[in-house]
């Protein structure tokens, strides 16, 4: 399956207007507030071989909050092909994007890749969360690749590539990997299962591991205000 969705938010006077809101199953954007959108899954997946893309455009001075109504479960396909979700976001000068989707769950035998690219203009603010759950209850995790690249005012700002799969080599006993990237200068409790990194061009990266989402969100949720 190939499917695409596009969301465009623009500033009109003192309010944000959703100029474009369109998509195809399983990426169906629905307005849930004045500057708030939820993606509704109109089909199961992503399934092996699926090619999904989401384009987000926040104009200068506009504000946009995006979430999803449920976790996405990456499932294996008969051919063993990889499924891909590509997200590209641009935020204009003085704009704000808060992107807080529910996690991607790597079901047994899946092969899935999330590719995210973000472009921030001068004065743009960002909160960008990624969460991965390794396997459904009682099963081993499939293969999951998370690639994120962000540029700020035309300069490289952040880059991450993580591959998870079977075995404890990367995450130990943890089943959840969460990261939160923000342009804000923040502090968070660091410890054996959480790390806080100040980025060279401003902003902060917080990474947390846990047995479940409750543990990781105890670290990331307080930081979701841009």
mmCIF file of C-alpha atoms in Angstrom:
data_model
loop_
_atom_site.group_PDB
_atom_site.id
_atom_site.type_symbol
_atom_site.label_atom_id
_atom_site.label_comp_id
_atom_site.label_asym_id
_atom_site.label_seq_id
_atom_site.Cartn_x
_atom_site.Cartn_y
_atom_site.Cartn_z
ATOM 1 C CA UNK A 1 0.000 0.000 0.000
ATOM 2 C CA UNK A 2 1.078 3.545 -0.758
ATOM 3 C CA UNK A 3 -0.586 6.399 1.135
ATOM 4 C CA UNK A 4 0.145 10.051 1.798
ATOM 5 C CA UNK A 5 -1.178 12.799 4.052
ATOM 6 C CA UNK A 6 -0.574 16.546 4.109
ATOM 7 C CA UNK A 7 -1.265 19.136 6.804
ATOM 8 C CA UNK A 8 -0.716 22.861 6.243
ATOM 9 C CA UNK A 9 -1.232 25.446 8.991
ATOM 10 C CA UNK A 10 -0.998 29.195 8.332
ATOM 11 C CA UNK A 11 -1.300 32.286 10.484
ATOM 12 C CA UNK A 12 -4.199 34.574 9.633
ATOM 13 C CA UNK A 13 -4.276 37.643 11.835
ATOM 14 C CA UNK A 14 -3.824 36.318 15.350
ATOM 15 C CA UNK A 15 -5.134 32.812 14.732
ATOM 16 C CA UNK A 16 -3.966 29.639 13.037
ATOM 17 C CA UNK A 17 -5.923 28.363 10.040
ATOM 18 C CA UNK A 18 -5.661 24.787 8.746
ATOM 19 C CA UNK A 19 -5.366 25.415 5.007
ATOM 20 C CA UNK A 20 -4.818 21.812 3.980
ATOM 21 C CA UNK A 21 -5.976 18.698 5.773
ATOM 22 C CA UNK A 22 -6.018 15.633 3.563
ATOM 23 C CA UNK A 23 -4.891 12.030 3.671
ATOM 24 C CA UNK A 24 -5.426 8.415 2.715
ATOM 25 C CA UNK A 25 -5.851 5.317 4.930
ATOM 26 C CA UNK A 26 -4.088 4.682 7.262
ATOM 27 C CA UNK A 27 -3.140 8.379 7.500
ATOM 28 C CA UNK A 28 -6.371 10.318 7.962
ATOM 29 C CA UNK A 29 -5.921 13.755 9.609
ATOM 30 C CA UNK A 30 -8.887 15.111 11.552
ATOM 31 C CA UNK A 31 -9.207 18.549 13.126
ATOM 32 C CA UNK A 32 -9.773 18.222 16.884
ATOM 33 C CA UNK A 33 -9.264 21.833 17.965
ATOM 34 C CA UNK A 34 -8.495 25.331 16.650
ATOM 35 C CA UNK A 35 -4.880 24.413 15.890
ATOM 36 C CA UNK A 36 -4.982 20.732 16.775
ATOM 37 C CA UNK A 37 -4.999 17.657 14.522
ATOM 38 C CA UNK A 38 -5.210 13.951 15.247
ATOM 39 C CA UNK A 39 -4.276 11.253 12.740
ATOM 40 C CA UNK A 40 -6.828 8.446 12.600
ATOM 41 C CA UNK A 41 -5.766 5.005 11.381
ATOM 42 C CA UNK A 42 -8.188 4.040 8.615
ATOM 43 C CA UNK A 43 -6.492 0.662 8.145
ATOM 44 C CA UNK A 44 -4.237 -1.741 10.022
ATOM 45 C CA UNK A 45 -0.508 -1.425 9.826
ATOM 46 C CA UNK A 46 1.908 -0.349 8.663
ATOM 47 C CA UNK A 47 2.215 -3.720 6.964
ATOM 48 C CA UNK A 48 5.393 -5.030 5.362
ATOM 49 C CA UNK A 49 5.838 -3.352 1.981
ATOM 50 C CA UNK A 50 3.733 -0.270 2.833
ATOM 51 C CA UNK A 51 5.093 3.135 1.809
ATOM 52 C CA UNK A 52 3.512 5.901 3.880
ATOM 53 C CA UNK A 53 4.339 9.611 3.898
ATOM 54 C CA UNK A 54 3.220 12.571 5.975
ATOM 55 C CA UNK A 55 3.994 16.181 5.039
ATOM 56 C CA UNK A 56 3.590 18.910 7.664
ATOM 57 C CA UNK A 57 3.905 22.608 6.888
ATOM 58 C CA UNK A 58 3.615 25.276 9.579
ATOM 59 C CA UNK A 59 3.705 28.799 8.192
ATOM 60 C CA UNK A 60 5.407 31.806 9.813
ATOM 61 C CA UNK A 61 3.802 32.633 13.138
ATOM 62 C CA UNK A 62 1.374 29.689 13.024
ATOM 63 C CA UNK A 63 0.957 27.105 15.760
ATOM 64 C CA UNK A 64 0.124 23.431 15.244
ATOM 65 C CA UNK A 65 -0.292 20.453 17.571
ATOM 66 C CA UNK A 66 -0.399 16.954 16.030
ATOM 67 C CA UNK A 67 -1.124 13.636 17.715
ATOM 68 C CA UNK A 68 -2.517 10.220 16.827
ATOM 69 C CA UNK A 69 -5.537 8.484 18.324
ATOM 70 C CA UNK A 70 -3.743 5.173 18.889
ATOM 71 C CA UNK A 71 -0.428 3.416 18.613
ATOM 72 C CA UNK A 72 0.684 2.159 15.207
ATOM 73 C CA UNK A 73 1.496 -1.550 15.042
ATOM 74 C CA UNK A 74 4.133 -2.492 12.481
ATOM 75 C CA UNK A 75 3.235 -5.919 11.098
ATOM 76 C CA UNK A 76 5.183 -8.321 8.879
ATOM 77 C CA UNK A 77 4.153 -8.849 5.273
ATOM 78 C CA UNK A 78 4.195 -12.118 3.360
ATOM 79 C CA UNK A 79 7.126 -10.997 1.217
ATOM 80 C CA UNK A 80 9.270 -9.943 4.177
ATOM 81 C CA UNK A 81 9.568 -6.450 2.695
ATOM 82 C CA UNK A 82 10.227 -3.438 4.877
ATOM 83 C CA UNK A 83 7.487 -0.922 5.624
ATOM 84 C CA UNK A 84 8.352 2.778 5.680
ATOM 85 C CA UNK A 85 6.792 5.878 7.215
ATOM 86 C CA UNK A 86 8.436 9.106 6.027
ATOM 87 C CA UNK A 87 7.543 12.329 7.859
ATOM 88 C CA UNK A 88 8.751 15.700 6.572
ATOM 89 C CA UNK A 89 8.005 18.863 8.528
ATOM 90 C CA UNK A 90 8.820 22.520 7.911
ATOM 91 C CA UNK A 91 8.210 25.294 10.438
ATOM 92 C CA UNK A 92 8.357 28.917 9.296
ATOM 93 C CA UNK A 93 9.829 31.865 11.174
ATOM 94 C CA UNK A 94 8.226 32.235 14.585
ATOM 95 C CA UNK A 95 6.020 29.176 14.046
ATOM 96 C CA UNK A 96 5.452 26.360 16.528
ATOM 97 C CA UNK A 97 5.024 22.624 15.929
ATOM 98 C CA UNK A 98 4.240 20.133 18.676
ATOM 99 C CA UNK A 99 4.356 16.578 17.289
ATOM 100 C CA UNK A 100 3.316 13.968 19.859
ATOM 101 C CA UNK A 101 2.226 10.760 18.124
ATOM 102 C CA UNK A 102 1.446 7.581 20.008
ATOM 103 C CA UNK A 103 4.208 4.936 19.819
ATOM 104 C CA UNK A 104 5.148 2.585 17.030
ATOM 105 C CA UNK A 105 4.907 -1.030 18.194
ATOM 106 C CA UNK A 106 7.332 -3.432 16.503
ATOM 107 C CA UNK A 107 5.385 -6.683 16.255
ATOM 108 C CA UNK A 108 7.230 -9.989 15.888
ATOM 109 C CA UNK A 109 8.952 -10.494 12.511
ATOM 110 C CA UNK A 110 8.161 -6.993 11.260
ATOM 111 C CA UNK A 111 10.683 -4.863 9.385
ATOM 112 C CA UNK A 112 9.802 -1.205 9.701
ATOM 113 C CA UNK A 113 11.567 2.120 9.240
ATOM 114 C CA UNK A 114 10.552 5.595 10.424
ATOM 115 C CA UNK A 115 12.318 8.426 8.581
ATOM 116 C CA UNK A 116 11.751 11.949 9.914
ATOM 117 C CA UNK A 117 13.157 15.220 8.566
ATOM 118 C CA UNK A 118 12.499 18.633 10.095
ATOM 119 C CA UNK A 119 13.376 22.122 8.818
ATOM 120 C CA UNK A 120 13.147 25.047 11.261
ATOM 121 C CA UNK A 121 13.330 28.709 10.246
ATOM 122 C CA UNK A 122 14.553 31.500 12.512
ATOM 123 C CA UNK A 123 12.637 31.688 15.776
ATOM 124 C CA UNK A 124 10.667 28.484 15.107
ATOM 125 C CA UNK A 125 9.798 26.319 18.108
ATOM 126 C CA UNK A 126 9.545 22.537 18.125
ATOM 127 C CA UNK A 127 8.577 19.636 20.356
ATOM 128 C CA UNK A 128 9.105 16.282 18.603
ATOM 129 C CA UNK A 129 8.485 12.989 20.389
ATOM 130 C CA UNK A 130 9.321 9.491 19.190
ATOM 131 C CA UNK A 131 8.353 6.355 21.098
ATOM 132 C CA UNK A 132 9.017 2.728 20.206
ATOM 133 C CA UNK A 133 7.562 -0.328 21.946
ATOM 134 C CA UNK A 134 9.479 -3.526 21.285
ATOM 135 C CA UNK A 135 6.902 -6.209 20.635
ATOM 136 C CA UNK A 136 3.343 -6.726 21.748
ATOM 137 C CA UNK A 137 2.702 -8.351 25.111
ATOM 138 C CA UNK A 138 4.451 -11.705 25.386
ATOM 139 C CA UNK A 139 6.203 -11.615 22.002
ATOM 140 C CA UNK A 140 9.644 -10.796 20.669
ATOM 141 C CA UNK A 141 10.160 -7.547 18.809
ATOM 142 C CA UNK A 142 10.620 -7.250 15.088
ATOM 143 C CA UNK A 143 13.210 -5.016 13.453
ATOM 144 C CA UNK A 144 12.682 -1.288 13.830
ATOM 145 C CA UNK A 145 14.802 1.537 12.420
ATOM 146 C CA UNK A 146 14.330 5.129 13.559
ATOM 147 C CA UNK A 147 16.086 7.887 11.594
ATOM 148 C CA UNK A 148 15.620 11.560 12.444
ATOM 149 C CA UNK A 149 17.379 14.597 10.992
ATOM 150 C CA UNK A 150 16.628 18.224 11.856
ATOM 151 C CA UNK A 151 18.021 21.504 10.547
ATOM 152 C CA UNK A 152 17.742 24.877 12.238
ATOM 153 C CA UNK A 153 18.070 28.059 10.179
ATOM 154 C CA UNK A 154 19.644 26.050 7.370
ATOM 155 C CA UNK A 155 22.258 24.426 9.590
ATOM 156 C CA UNK A 156 22.431 20.810 10.788
ATOM 157 C CA UNK A 157 20.998 20.656 14.301
ATOM 158 C CA UNK A 158 20.236 17.049 15.215
ATOM 159 C CA UNK A 159 20.713 13.602 13.677
ATOM 160 C CA UNK A 160 19.859 10.182 15.103
ATOM 161 C CA UNK A 161 19.785 6.656 13.675
ATOM 162 C CA UNK A 162 18.684 3.776 15.897
ATOM 163 C CA UNK A 163 18.042 0.157 14.965
ATOM 164 C CA UNK A 164 16.353 -2.187 17.432
ATOM 165 C CA UNK A 165 15.512 -5.859 17.203
ATOM 166 C CA UNK A 166 16.003 -9.090 19.031
ATOM 167 C CA UNK A 167 18.364 -9.353 21.969
ATOM 168 C CA UNK A 168 19.401 -7.061 24.833
ATOM 169 C CA UNK A 169 22.509 -5.534 23.240
ATOM 170 C CA UNK A 170 21.003 -2.072 22.724
ATOM 171 C CA UNK A 171 18.224 -1.583 25.273
ATOM 172 C CA UNK A 172 18.861 -4.275 27.877
ATOM 173 C CA UNK A 173 15.607 -5.346 29.473
ATOM 174 C CA UNK A 174 13.708 -2.214 28.443
ATOM 175 C CA UNK A 175 10.703 -2.575 26.152
ATOM 176 C CA UNK A 176 10.163 1.127 25.477
ATOM 177 C CA UNK A 177 12.534 3.650 23.928
ATOM 178 C CA UNK A 178 11.412 7.289 23.993
ATOM 179 C CA UNK A 179 13.053 10.500 22.848
ATOM 180 C CA UNK A 180 11.900 14.091 22.969
ATOM 181 C CA UNK A 181 13.587 16.807 20.904
ATOM 182 C CA UNK A 182 12.768 20.398 21.786
ATOM 183 C CA UNK A 183 14.028 23.858 20.914
ATOM 184 C CA UNK A 184 13.499 24.838 24.542
ATOM 185 C CA UNK A 185 16.311 24.866 27.075
ATOM 186 C CA UNK A 186 15.013 22.414 29.662
ATOM 187 C CA UNK A 187 16.164 20.230 32.520
ATOM 188 C CA UNK A 188 14.875 16.768 33.327
ATOM 189 C CA UNK A 189 15.747 14.118 35.880
ATOM 190 C CA UNK A 190 18.706 12.115 34.630
ATOM 191 C CA UNK A 191 19.420 8.645 35.908
ATOM 192 C CA UNK A 192 20.274 5.121 34.830
ATOM 193 C CA UNK A 193 17.270 5.043 32.463
ATOM 194 C CA UNK A 194 17.224 8.650 31.220
ATOM 195 C CA UNK A 195 19.674 11.046 29.596
ATOM 196 C CA UNK A 196 19.497 14.791 28.943
ATOM 197 C CA UNK A 197 21.655 16.423 26.277
ATOM 198 C CA UNK A 198 21.967 20.135 25.509
ATOM 199 C CA UNK A 199 22.363 20.584 21.756
ATOM 200 C CA UNK A 200 25.133 22.716 20.293
ATOM 201 C CA UNK A 201 22.827 25.110 18.418
ATOM 202 C CA UNK A 202 20.352 25.422 21.298
ATOM 203 C CA UNK A 203 17.592 23.117 22.432
ATOM 204 C CA UNK A 204 17.546 19.820 24.278
ATOM 205 C CA UNK A 205 17.310 16.099 23.610
ATOM 206 C CA UNK A 206 15.874 13.806 26.281
ATOM 207 C CA UNK A 207 16.060 10.015 25.927
ATOM 208 C CA UNK A 208 14.401 7.538 28.266
ATOM 209 C CA UNK A 209 14.125 3.755 28.579
ATOM 210 C CA UNK A 210 11.475 1.869 30.503
ATOM 211 C CA UNK A 211 9.382 -1.227 30.952
ATOM 212 C CA UNK A 212 6.288 0.661 29.822
ATOM 213 C CA UNK A 213 5.130 4.045 28.550
ATOM 214 C CA UNK A 214 4.216 5.246 32.027
ATOM 215 C CA UNK A 215 7.889 5.213 33.018
ATOM 216 C CA UNK A 216 9.210 6.978 29.944
ATOM 217 C CA UNK A 217 6.417 9.556 29.873
ATOM 218 C CA UNK A 218 7.106 10.437 33.488
ATOM 219 C CA UNK A 219 10.329 11.860 32.047
ATOM 220 C CA UNK A 220 9.122 13.296 28.717
ATOM 221 C CA UNK A 221 5.582 14.552 29.463
ATOM 222 C CA UNK A 222 6.665 17.524 31.615
ATOM 223 C CA UNK A 223 8.755 18.755 28.663
ATOM 224 C CA UNK A 224 6.061 18.805 25.964
ATOM 225 C CA UNK A 225 5.409 22.543 26.264
ATOM 226 C CA UNK A 226 7.476 24.400 23.625
#
